[in-house]
Structures are given as structure tokens and as C-alpha cells.
Amino acid sequence: MGASVLAIDDPVLHEFAELVGAEGAVSVAGGRTRWEAGGTLSPEAQVVEAPTGIVSYRPEEMTMQVRAGTTVAELDAALAEKGQRSALADRGGTVGGAVAVGESSVDQLGRGAVRDSVLQVRYVSAEGKLVTGGGPVVKNVSGFNLPKLLTGSLGTLGLLAEIIIRTNPMPPASVWLRCEGLSPARARDAVLTPSAVLWDGGATWVHLEGHAVDVRAEQKQLMTLGSCQEVGGPPPIPAHRWTLSPAQAAAFSASEPFLASIGVGRVWASAPQPALPVDPVAELIGQRTKQLFDPASRLNPGRTP
Amino acid sequence: MDALLADLRSALSDDRVRYDAAQRSLIAHDASVFDGGVSGPVCYPVDTSEVQAIMRIALTHGRAVVPRGAGTGLAGGAIPLGAPVVIAMTKMNAILDVDLDNRVAWVEPGVINLDLSRHLRPMGFHFAPDPSSQQVCTIGGNVANNSGGPHCLAYGVTDAHVVSLEIVLPSGEVGTLGTLGPDDHGLDLRGAFVGSEGTLGIATKVAVRLTKNPPAVRTLLLSFASVRDAANTVSDVIANGIVPAAMEVMDQKITIAVENFVGAGYPLDAAAVLLAEVEGLEGGADIDAERISDLGRANGATNVRQAESDEERALLWKGRKTAFGAIAQIKPDYYLHDTVVPRSALADVLETIYDIAKRHDLIVMNVFHAGDGNLHPLLLFDARIEGELERVHAAGADILRACLAVGGVLSGEHGIGVEKQGYMEELFSADDLDHQNRLRKAFDPACRANPGKVLPMGHSCADIQALRAVPTGVWG
């Protein structure tokens, strides 16, 4: 039998696998914008750089194949040329970093979640081998879902080398509104598919995207419900990510500045979130997964997703 | 066997643990053509603690477990291999809570897909995945297969709509995967579980995302003089930055069968029809409908029609969704394939599929989720005619390989089950499959949940004979 269809022939990825090797603590650096996520990297870890460059962009398929070290800015520029975008947020980092952290954009309601946009991952395993999970097409249930497992795993199960992400058309019109006297819940209910509804405990921001005629209609609707003004974008986003249910986020309160993403459950707050309760069974499976994927704990030691 | 039955019956009740020949024969099959299933006792639990009890009893007796929903699977995923304990989830069919503040509904896995959307409709919401079997298939089955459906083009398949799951591990422990919030803390075990075909445990409660019903829907029916024109229209729509709610293509043979069956008003003289639906707000829906019509005409559409009423729309969809039932007029049996190719390869691959069918002297019909390149070639046959099913399998293998050759994958929404295990090594390398197996073992180290599925022989949990040979009680 010949090689499998997804066999990897890109020499750049094989060079990266050799760099990672099969022994010794190792981590991969992207833009270091979320370097402390999940804990502090053990100092003995060798830090390598991920390969860079767009491998193949097929706008007509709405798929982008890109090496992990490529910056999100470069990705966005290539996508914008063809009127497209992705679920990844540009925080100055790399595609691999964004997928490894798994943090979605402030426009998650419109752009989708990062975890839903990763179609295929290629990574270097703890044994120094290149592994492919998922596949290159937009719909795929062929086997176990390694892309979901790797997204947000902080490089603890494998070091991302290349990713295929789903892209989406850039909406023709976009408006950010800042509204007073309009509760975030009411704003969310009043519009069909906002890209973001944000709330800082006082004002509500709504990001409307789509056909200009629809954006205008929903803008008009919101203006009858509260005092809304067009603004250039979202307000400043506090540093610490909290994970709550959408209902908890909508009822959030704090003495320090915060911003709640309505309908998502994300709150950006001024202080770190107290430790979340962990389901014991999920913890057990997580420990077993780590043990099976990286028995010697050489991948990103010190970090826990 | 007597001791196993006695233990199961004392944990559930006599009438909810079945071992009669009729029941076992029924449960040995799903909606696929695969024989070879052998069912052990069939259990009908009513709550999580009973599922847990069944798991523990099966473990003590050295038996595997196989979860089962409505049995509508087409890849053999629910077929019991090696006389396992079957856990039929159909009595756990309550919609537990509709939580509008969080826009989720907590449901038991036996809830029927369409029943859930009907329940949500008066509240202004629905559950987006809509497989053709949605009148009978269960949410648990949708979770197991990561099911799709026509409207997953815009909304995504099941894993984008399942936020959290209560599961029972094969070892009997009960836990929760995922949260109602943005789940980017911890490994996405929820995402790994959805689509795992019952090999990682059993879901006993599912939190599904609610999707708001759109105020405007436009349904278009475009007729073409060739399948290629229809396929090219689909590629052009996507390439022009339009993501419709659904884009379905039917070729002439299936369209005629459907029209005879339901009288939906489909044209009988078109080589292919494209059913395209856009939704959203009134203004944008009109714009998108107009643009799709224009792209169709530019690709040679012979007729473009927009459904004038909800009744007309419903009838068109009824035609599409009952397509498989319409086949019985032509041949008693059919084999429904499921592959995905890049959208731009659709036209060429379809041509190849017609050639393959001709070469194997079979009738093929094509009805498919064109928008995401998800093909469903239907090979018609008569199981009573010797050699026909063998020709169907040979043609199916050729079709799969033709799809892989253009950068496609093995399955878009039906799963691997026992149907495509043998092809996994053509898509993935040994290292890729080894990592998939590691994921499986993290949930099920002893290979108790639905063994013999998905991964090919040679990987642990694939070899049923070896599992059966393990002495009773070894994991007790």
C-alpha cells in the first residue's frame, strides 16, 4: 500500500520535527502574547520557533493552510485581499499561538469560535513524529477529533506545526454602537445575529455586521430602544479572561472595570478569575490524555491547559 | 449469561432487560447493509444511575457495551459486535430544561431531533443540525456521529451546537464535559467526545445551543441542463462570499423518484436541480437570493423559481428529505455513501462517480449537501440478486478512492463505524491513527465501549476476538 493521503511531504515541517526532537523539555514560542497562559514554563525547557508561511490559500473553498509560526497579521492581510477573515483574533501573535491558546475573538458571535474553525492540525508529538489530525475539507467526521483536542491544549499534547482553518467572507457592512439606557439582554434579543454584544456594567456596545441594509435596519431598531451612538470599536478590554455561563456574565458585577461578552459568557476583568471548579472525571481523562500523549512530560512543562 | 441477565434485571427491571430472539435480531442491525452483528442483552435505562449500573455490571462480567439511539446510522456504528450489552437510550427522552438566559436546552439523549426543534419553535428557537432522518434520529445519535444535515452549511455540524455533556465512562464514573461558557480553559474533551461513535462512553444529558429562528427565509429552486452546471453554480456561490443556509443538489434520476413520491413540484426534465436557501433579515435575504439566482443563470440555469409560500417551501424540503424513501420504486435496496471533496472538485468527481457506476453496471443517484462538498451517492441494488451487493461494495470502494484522490475525506457526517475502518489507513498514517487511539484510550483504557469500530484492525480496541478472549471478571 502507498503512502496515506495525508502523508506530509513539506520539508519545512520535517525540519521542525527534527528541531523538536524526541528528548528533553521543549516549548515553542509564537508572539509570546499569552506566554503565561496556563502557568510559567519550566526554565529547563528549550524554546524553539515554529515554521512560518502560508502553504495554500483556497478562498473558493474557504480554507487556509498555514504554518504555525505565521503571524495572525500576515494571515489577516492575505485573507483581506480576497475579502475574507477567520475566527482568530490578532493580538500581535502567531496562528499557532492563537490555536494553542484557543481564545476566540471579541466578535465570537459573528466570526465563530476558534475551536470550531480548526479543520486540520499537524503537530510534532512527544516522540518527535509529525502527526496529522482532522482533514483539509470543511466537513469531516473521519475518525477521532484531534483538532478539537489540540485547540486550547497550550502545546502540552503536541507542538503545532501547521493548521488548516476555515475562513469566512468579510461582511459588507460593519457598525459598532455604544448605547446608554439599553440593557445588554434587551440589545441581544432585539437583533438577530450580532457579532458582539458587550457590557461594562453601564453602557452596552453592539457590533452589527452583514448586508448594509440589514445593519441599518438593526441600528435603527436599537436606536429606538436606547440612546445609541456610532463608535470606532469596542472599549478597552481588561487583561484577565474569565469563563462564566452567559447568564452569569450578563449579571456580572465588580468594583474594578470589566467587560462582559453577552451570549458568550466571557468576562474580561481587572483581576484574575478564582480557580474554576474542575469536574473530577474530566480531570482524570485530562491526566490520562497527557500521560498517553506525552509520557515524559517534555512538552511545555509547567503549563496546564 | 444467566448471571449477567440476573444482575442487569435486578439493577433495572425484568421488562427493561431484553434477551429474546426478536429483540436481539432487531438490535443486531442498524440502517446500514452490514450483517454480522450479534447482540447480548438489550437494556433500556431510564436515568443516569441505571446507565452507570449497566456499565459496572458489564465490566464485572467482562462484556463490552454498545450505546444505541434510533438505529438510523448508516456506517454500522451501532451494530453490536461480539455479543456486548446494548444500552438503548430511547427511554431517556425528556427535554429537561429550556434555559433561555443561557440559550441552551438540557435534553436526554433519546430525544428525537425534530421533536426538540418543534418544542423550541414557539419560543423562537431551533436546534440547527437537521439530518434527513431527523423525524426519527435521536440527539444522542447526533452527538455520537457529529451529525450534519442540509442546514449545517451556515450553522455548522453538531459539535458547534453541543456545549456540555453529562457522560458515563466505560468504567462507570459519571462526569461533565464542557461548560455553558466559552470553553477555552482545560482540554476540549467535549469536542473530542462529540463524533466518537460511542467509543468513549455514553452521554446521558446533553446541553444543546439554541439558534434563533430567522425572520426571513428565501428558498430557491434552480434547474440545470447538466449536473456540472449545478455543481459549478455551488462553487461560484461560495467563491463569491455567500454562505447560504443550505445548498442541496439532486440529479435527474432522484428528482423524478422524489417527484413521483411526494409531488413537490420538482421539474422532471432537468438534469439537476439546486435547492438553495438563504435566511436572515428581509433585506439581506433578498440580496443573497438575487445573487444566487444570477450566478445560477450565469452557469446556464434553465429555470429559477423562488418558493412563494411556507407551504411551497415545506413541500420542496419534504421532497429533499424523503429522497431516500423514494428509491423503493426503482430498486428494493440502496447503499448510501457519504464522502466530502473540495467544492471546486464537485463537478469532476460527480462525473467520475457516474463512470464508476456504469463500469459496475449499477444505477447511481446523487443527492447531496453541495454547499460543503458533502456527496451522498446512492447505489441501487436488489439484495436478492446474487452478486449485486458485491458489485455495490466494489463501486463504493472506487468512489471513496476517487474522493480521496482529489483531497477529500472518508466521511462528512455518517461516521466510520465498521463501514470505513478498512480505509482509514489510506487517509491517515500509522502515527496519525496511533494518536487517535491514544485519545480513545484516555477515555476507555480497557476498550469496553463499542470496540471494533472506527480504528482499523491492528490498533487496540479494534480486535473483537481478542477482547472476547479475555476472561470474565478481569476488570471487576
PDB file of C-alpha atoms in Angstrom, chain A residues 1 3-7 58-62 84 101-104 108 115-116 123 125 127 129-146 148-149 151-153 156-157 168-169 188-192 211 213-214 218 241-248 263-266 273 276 279 281-282 284-286 288-289 292-295 305, chain B residues 101-103 145-146 149 157 159-160 169 173-177 179-192 196 199-200 212-215 238-239 241 243 280-281 283-284 287-288 291 340-344 369 372 374 404 407-416 424-429 431-432 435-436 438-443 445 454-455:
ATOM      1  CA  MET A   1       0.000   0.000   0.000  1.00  0.00           C
ATOM      2  CA  ALA A   3       1.539   6.447   1.498  1.00  0.00           C
ATOM      3  CA  SER A   4      -1.603   7.748   3.192  1.00  0.00           C
ATOM      4  CA  VAL A   5      -3.373  10.668   1.537  1.00  0.00           C
ATOM      5  CA  LEU A   6      -2.472  12.976   4.407  1.00  0.00           C
ATOM      6  CA  ALA A   7       1.209  11.977   4.427  1.00  0.00           C
ATOM      7  CA  ARG A  58      -8.097  28.488  -1.326  1.00  0.00           C
ATOM      8  CA  PRO A  59     -10.587  31.317  -0.952  1.00  0.00           C
ATOM      9  CA  GLU A  60     -13.150  29.456  -3.095  1.00  0.00           C
ATOM     10  CA  GLU A  61     -13.007  26.599  -0.570  1.00  0.00           C
ATOM     11  CA  MET A  62     -12.903  28.987   2.378  1.00  0.00           C
ATOM     12  CA  GLN A  84     -12.258  37.025   3.888  1.00  0.00           C
ATOM     13  CA  VAL A 101      -4.462  29.135  23.497  1.00  0.00           C
ATOM     14  CA  GLY A 102      -7.850  28.733  21.814  1.00  0.00           C
ATOM     15  CA  GLU A 103      -9.066  32.171  22.793  1.00  0.00           C
ATOM     16  CA  SER A 104     -11.758  33.440  20.455  1.00  0.00           C
ATOM     17  CA  GLN A 108     -17.029  35.429  18.544  1.00  0.00           C
ATOM     18  CA  ARG A 115     -12.290  25.627  18.235  1.00  0.00           C
ATOM     19  CA  ASP A 116     -14.976  25.375  15.544  1.00  0.00           C
ATOM     20  CA  TYR A 123       1.962  18.773  15.151  1.00  0.00           C
ATOM     21  CA  SER A 125       4.480  14.593  19.031  1.00  0.00           C
ATOM     22  CA  GLU A 127       8.245  11.233  20.240  1.00  0.00           C
ATOM     23  CA  LYS A 129       6.985  12.493  14.988  1.00  0.00           C
ATOM     24  CA  LEU A 130       4.732  14.533  12.736  1.00  0.00           C
ATOM     25  CA  VAL A 131       1.058  13.738  13.273  1.00  0.00           C
ATOM     26  CA  THR A 132      -1.983  14.898  11.278  1.00  0.00           C
ATOM     27  CA  GLY A 133      -5.452  15.163  12.785  1.00  0.00           C
ATOM     28  CA  GLY A 134      -8.662  16.150  11.007  1.00  0.00           C
ATOM     29  CA  GLY A 135      -8.620  16.868   7.285  1.00  0.00           C
ATOM     30  CA  PRO A 136      -8.465  19.589   4.648  1.00  0.00           C
ATOM     31  CA  VAL A 137     -12.197  19.948   3.882  1.00  0.00           C
ATOM     32  CA  VAL A 138     -14.872  21.966   5.687  1.00  0.00           C
ATOM     33  CA  LYS A 139     -16.913  18.978   6.869  1.00  0.00           C
ATOM     34  CA  ASN A 140     -15.289  15.844   8.210  1.00  0.00           C
ATOM     35  CA  VAL A 141     -16.063  13.064  10.679  1.00  0.00           C
ATOM     36  CA  SER A 142     -13.331  10.665   9.571  1.00  0.00           C
ATOM     37  CA  GLY A 143     -12.011   9.322  12.868  1.00  0.00           C
ATOM     38  CA  PHE A 144     -11.323  10.889  16.240  1.00  0.00           C
ATOM     39  CA  ASN A 145     -11.277  14.656  16.545  1.00  0.00           C
ATOM     40  CA  LEU A 146      -7.647  15.534  17.255  1.00  0.00           C
ATOM     41  CA  LYS A 148     -10.553  19.768  18.930  1.00  0.00           C
ATOM     42  CA  LEU A 149      -8.201  18.140  21.420  1.00  0.00           C
ATOM     43  CA  THR A 151      -7.010  23.525  20.139  1.00  0.00           C
ATOM     44  CA  GLY A 152      -6.555  25.188  23.525  1.00  0.00           C
ATOM     45  CA  SER A 153      -4.153  22.494  24.764  1.00  0.00           C
ATOM     46  CA  THR A 156       1.026  20.157  26.113  1.00  0.00           C
ATOM     47  CA  LEU A 157      -0.009  17.287  23.790  1.00  0.00           C
ATOM     48  CA  ASN A 168     -15.366  33.305   6.136  1.00  0.00           C
ATOM     49  CA  PRO A 169     -16.472  36.131   3.881  1.00  0.00           C
ATOM     50  CA  ARG A 188     -29.190  40.893  22.282  1.00  0.00           C
ATOM     51  CA  ASP A 189     -32.858  39.999  21.921  1.00  0.00           C
ATOM     52  CA  ALA A 190     -33.535  42.926  19.590  1.00  0.00           C
ATOM     53  CA  VAL A 191     -31.060  41.839  16.901  1.00  0.00           C
ATOM     54  CA  LEU A 192     -30.778  38.568  15.004  1.00  0.00           C
ATOM     55  CA  HIS A 211     -25.551  43.456   4.460  1.00  0.00           C
ATOM     56  CA  VAL A 213     -29.494  47.227   4.571  1.00  0.00           C
ATOM     57  CA  ASP A 214     -29.711  44.776   7.498  1.00  0.00           C
ATOM     58  CA  GLU A 218     -30.981  46.801  13.210  1.00  0.00           C
ATOM     59  CA  ARG A 241     -10.194  36.371  30.922  1.00  0.00           C
ATOM     60  CA  TRP A 242     -12.986  34.869  32.991  1.00  0.00           C
ATOM     61  CA  THR A 243     -15.094  31.924  31.867  1.00  0.00           C
ATOM     62  CA  LEU A 244     -18.701  32.057  33.043  1.00  0.00           C
ATOM     63  CA  SER A 245     -22.066  30.980  31.745  1.00  0.00           C
ATOM     64  CA  PRO A 246     -23.760  33.552  29.507  1.00  0.00           C
ATOM     65  CA  ALA A 247     -26.336  34.216  32.263  1.00  0.00           C
ATOM     66  CA  GLN A 248     -23.592  34.763  34.875  1.00  0.00           C
ATOM     67  CA  GLY A 263     -24.319  35.495  24.863  1.00  0.00           C
ATOM     68  CA  VAL A 264     -20.809  34.070  25.137  1.00  0.00           C
ATOM     69  CA  GLY A 265     -20.082  34.030  28.855  1.00  0.00           C
ATOM     70  CA  ARG A 266     -16.684  35.673  28.562  1.00  0.00           C
ATOM     71  CA  GLN A 273     -10.590  34.614  37.894  1.00  0.00           C
ATOM     72  CA  LEU A 276     -12.694  27.232  38.436  1.00  0.00           C
ATOM     73  CA  ASP A 279     -15.035  18.082  37.177  1.00  0.00           C
ATOM     74  CA  VAL A 281     -13.890  12.843  35.681  1.00  0.00           C
ATOM     75  CA  ALA A 282     -12.793  15.499  33.175  1.00  0.00           C
ATOM     76  CA  LEU A 284      -8.969  12.229  35.227  1.00  0.00           C
ATOM     77  CA  ILE A 285      -9.400  11.990  31.458  1.00  0.00           C
ATOM     78  CA  GLY A 286      -7.212  15.075  31.018  1.00  0.00           C
ATOM     79  CA  ARG A 288      -4.651  10.235  31.187  1.00  0.00           C
ATOM     80  CA  THR A 289      -4.588  12.131  27.891  1.00  0.00           C
ATOM     81  CA  LEU A 292      -0.670   8.966  26.790  1.00  0.00           C
ATOM     82  CA  PHE A 293       0.430  11.830  24.530  1.00  0.00           C
ATOM     83  CA  ASP A 294       3.480  12.943  26.497  1.00  0.00           C
ATOM     84  CA  PRO A 295       4.547  10.263  28.982  1.00  0.00           C
ATOM     85  CA  PRO A 305      -4.449  23.968  29.890  1.00  0.00           C
TER      86      PRO A 305
ATOM     87  CA  ASP B 101     -30.941  33.053  29.659  1.00  0.00           C
ATOM     88  CA  ASN B 102     -28.099  30.818  28.539  1.00  0.00           C
ATOM     89  CA  ARG B 103     -29.721  29.931  25.208  1.00  0.00           C
ATOM     90  CA  ASN B 145     -21.929  10.789  14.840  1.00  0.00           C
ATOM     91  CA  ASN B 146     -21.398  14.554  14.936  1.00  0.00           C
ATOM     92  CA  GLY B 149     -27.847  17.964   7.650  1.00  0.00           C
ATOM     93  CA  VAL B 157     -22.472  20.409  12.448  1.00  0.00           C
ATOM     94  CA  ASP B 159     -20.200  19.782  17.680  1.00  0.00           C
ATOM     95  CA  ALA B 160     -20.791  23.512  17.188  1.00  0.00           C
ATOM     96  CA  LEU B 169     -17.384   6.491  31.268  1.00  0.00           C
ATOM     97  CA  GLU B 173     -17.796   7.068  36.518  1.00  0.00           C
ATOM     98  CA  VAL B 174     -20.161   9.969  35.834  1.00  0.00           C
ATOM     99  CA  GLY B 175     -18.761  13.339  34.810  1.00  0.00           C
ATOM    100  CA  THR B 176     -19.463  16.512  32.893  1.00  0.00           C
ATOM    101  CA  LEU B 177     -17.505  17.693  29.861  1.00  0.00           C
ATOM    102  CA  THR B 179     -19.377  24.269  30.258  1.00  0.00           C
ATOM    103  CA  LEU B 180     -22.039  26.697  29.126  1.00  0.00           C
ATOM    104  CA  GLY B 181     -19.373  29.360  28.766  1.00  0.00           C
ATOM    105  CA  PRO B 182     -16.539  29.926  26.278  1.00  0.00           C
ATOM    106  CA  ASP B 183     -14.680  26.713  26.894  1.00  0.00           C
ATOM    107  CA  ASP B 184     -11.081  27.716  26.479  1.00  0.00           C
ATOM    108  CA  HIS B 185      -9.840  26.600  29.860  1.00  0.00           C
ATOM    109  CA  GLY B 186      -8.817  22.951  30.011  1.00  0.00           C
ATOM    110  CA  LEU B 187      -8.728  20.412  27.197  1.00  0.00           C
ATOM    111  CA  ASP B 188     -11.776  20.403  24.938  1.00  0.00           C
ATOM    112  CA  LEU B 189     -12.873  16.898  25.925  1.00  0.00           C
ATOM    113  CA  ARG B 190     -16.420  17.813  24.947  1.00  0.00           C
ATOM    114  CA  GLY B 191     -15.206  18.396  21.396  1.00  0.00           C
ATOM    115  CA  ALA B 192     -13.298  15.114  21.434  1.00  0.00           C
ATOM    116  CA  SER B 196     -16.644   9.474  18.774  1.00  0.00           C
ATOM    117  CA  THR B 199     -16.353   4.572  21.760  1.00  0.00           C
ATOM    118  CA  LEU B 200     -15.583   6.986  24.608  1.00  0.00           C
ATOM    119  CA  LYS B 212     -32.765  31.913  16.835  1.00  0.00           C
ATOM    120  CA  ASN B 213     -35.319  31.387  14.096  1.00  0.00           C
ATOM    121  CA  PRO B 214     -34.632  33.866  11.296  1.00  0.00           C
ATOM    122  CA  PRO B 215     -37.452  36.236  10.339  1.00  0.00           C
ATOM    123  CA  ILE B 238     -19.193  30.109  -2.158  1.00  0.00           C
ATOM    124  CA  ALA B 239     -16.397  31.783  -4.126  1.00  0.00           C
ATOM    125  CA  GLY B 241     -18.634  35.194  -0.486  1.00  0.00           C
ATOM    126  CA  VAL B 243     -22.772  31.330   2.661  1.00  0.00           C
ATOM    127  CA  GLY B 280     -31.646  36.259   7.955  1.00  0.00           C
ATOM    128  CA  LEU B 281     -33.259  39.667   7.764  1.00  0.00           C
ATOM    129  CA  GLY B 283     -33.227  42.982   3.035  1.00  0.00           C
ATOM    130  CA  GLY B 284     -30.134  40.783   3.079  1.00  0.00           C
ATOM    131  CA  ILE B 287     -29.969  40.386  -1.914  1.00  0.00           C
ATOM    132  CA  ASP B 288     -28.485  36.918  -1.447  1.00  0.00           C
ATOM    133  CA  ARG B 291     -27.223  36.985  -6.355  1.00  0.00           C
ATOM    134  CA  VAL B 340     -16.515  15.042   1.222  1.00  0.00           C
ATOM    135  CA  VAL B 341     -14.477  16.652  -1.534  1.00  0.00           C
ATOM    136  CA  PRO B 342     -13.302  20.225  -2.080  1.00  0.00           C
ATOM    137  CA  ARG B 343     -16.233  22.150  -3.512  1.00  0.00           C
ATOM    138  CA  SER B 344     -14.328  23.082  -6.630  1.00  0.00           C
ATOM    139  CA  HIS B 369     -25.070  18.710   0.549  1.00  0.00           C
ATOM    140  CA  ASP B 372     -19.929  21.860   1.786  1.00  0.00           C
ATOM    141  CA  ASN B 374     -20.546  16.509   1.031  1.00  0.00           C
ATOM    142  CA  LEU B 404      -9.529  10.738  -1.520  1.00  0.00           C
ATOM    143  CA  GLY B 407      -8.140  15.817  -1.488  1.00  0.00           C
ATOM    144  CA  GLY B 408     -11.374  14.589   0.061  1.00  0.00           C
ATOM    145  CA  VAL B 409     -12.060  12.612   3.226  1.00  0.00           C
ATOM    146  CA  LEU B 410     -13.878   9.380   4.117  1.00  0.00           C
ATOM    147  CA  SER B 411     -16.994  10.757   5.786  1.00  0.00           C
ATOM    148  CA  GLY B 412     -18.692  14.090   6.257  1.00  0.00           C
ATOM    149  CA  GLU B 413     -21.467  13.139   8.643  1.00  0.00           C
ATOM    150  CA  HIS B 414     -22.197   9.400   8.800  1.00  0.00           C
ATOM    151  CA  GLY B 415     -19.007   8.373  10.562  1.00  0.00           C
ATOM    152  CA  ILE B 416     -16.593   5.478  10.106  1.00  0.00           C
ATOM    153  CA  MET B 424      -8.615   4.701   7.488  1.00  0.00           C
ATOM    154  CA  GLU B 425      -5.035   3.717   6.604  1.00  0.00           C
ATOM    155  CA  GLU B 426      -5.469   5.189   3.146  1.00  0.00           C
ATOM    156  CA  LEU B 427      -6.259   8.589   4.683  1.00  0.00           C
ATOM    157  CA  PHE B 428      -4.101   8.572   7.808  1.00  0.00           C
ATOM    158  CA  SER B 429      -0.580   7.396   8.589  1.00  0.00           C
ATOM    159  CA  ASP B 431       1.308   7.650  13.596  1.00  0.00           C
ATOM    160  CA  ASP B 432      -1.907   9.624  12.990  1.00  0.00           C
ATOM    161  CA  HIS B 435      -2.666   9.286  18.248  1.00  0.00           C
ATOM    162  CA  GLN B 436      -6.376   8.777  17.609  1.00  0.00           C
ATOM    163  CA  ARG B 438      -4.405   7.350  22.437  1.00  0.00           C
ATOM    164  CA  LEU B 439      -7.360   9.718  22.627  1.00  0.00           C
ATOM    165  CA  ARG B 440      -9.698   6.738  22.695  1.00  0.00           C
ATOM    166  CA  LYS B 441      -7.701   5.061  25.468  1.00  0.00           C
ATOM    167  CA  ALA B 442      -7.736   8.171  27.651  1.00  0.00           C
ATOM    168  CA  PHE B 443     -11.497   7.695  27.979  1.00  0.00           C
ATOM    169  CA  PRO B 445      -8.347   2.245  28.747  1.00  0.00           C
ATOM    170  CA  VAL B 454     -13.651   3.397  13.789  1.00  0.00           C
ATOM    171  CA  LEU B 455      -9.969   2.454  14.092  1.00  0.00           C
TER     172      LEU B 455
END
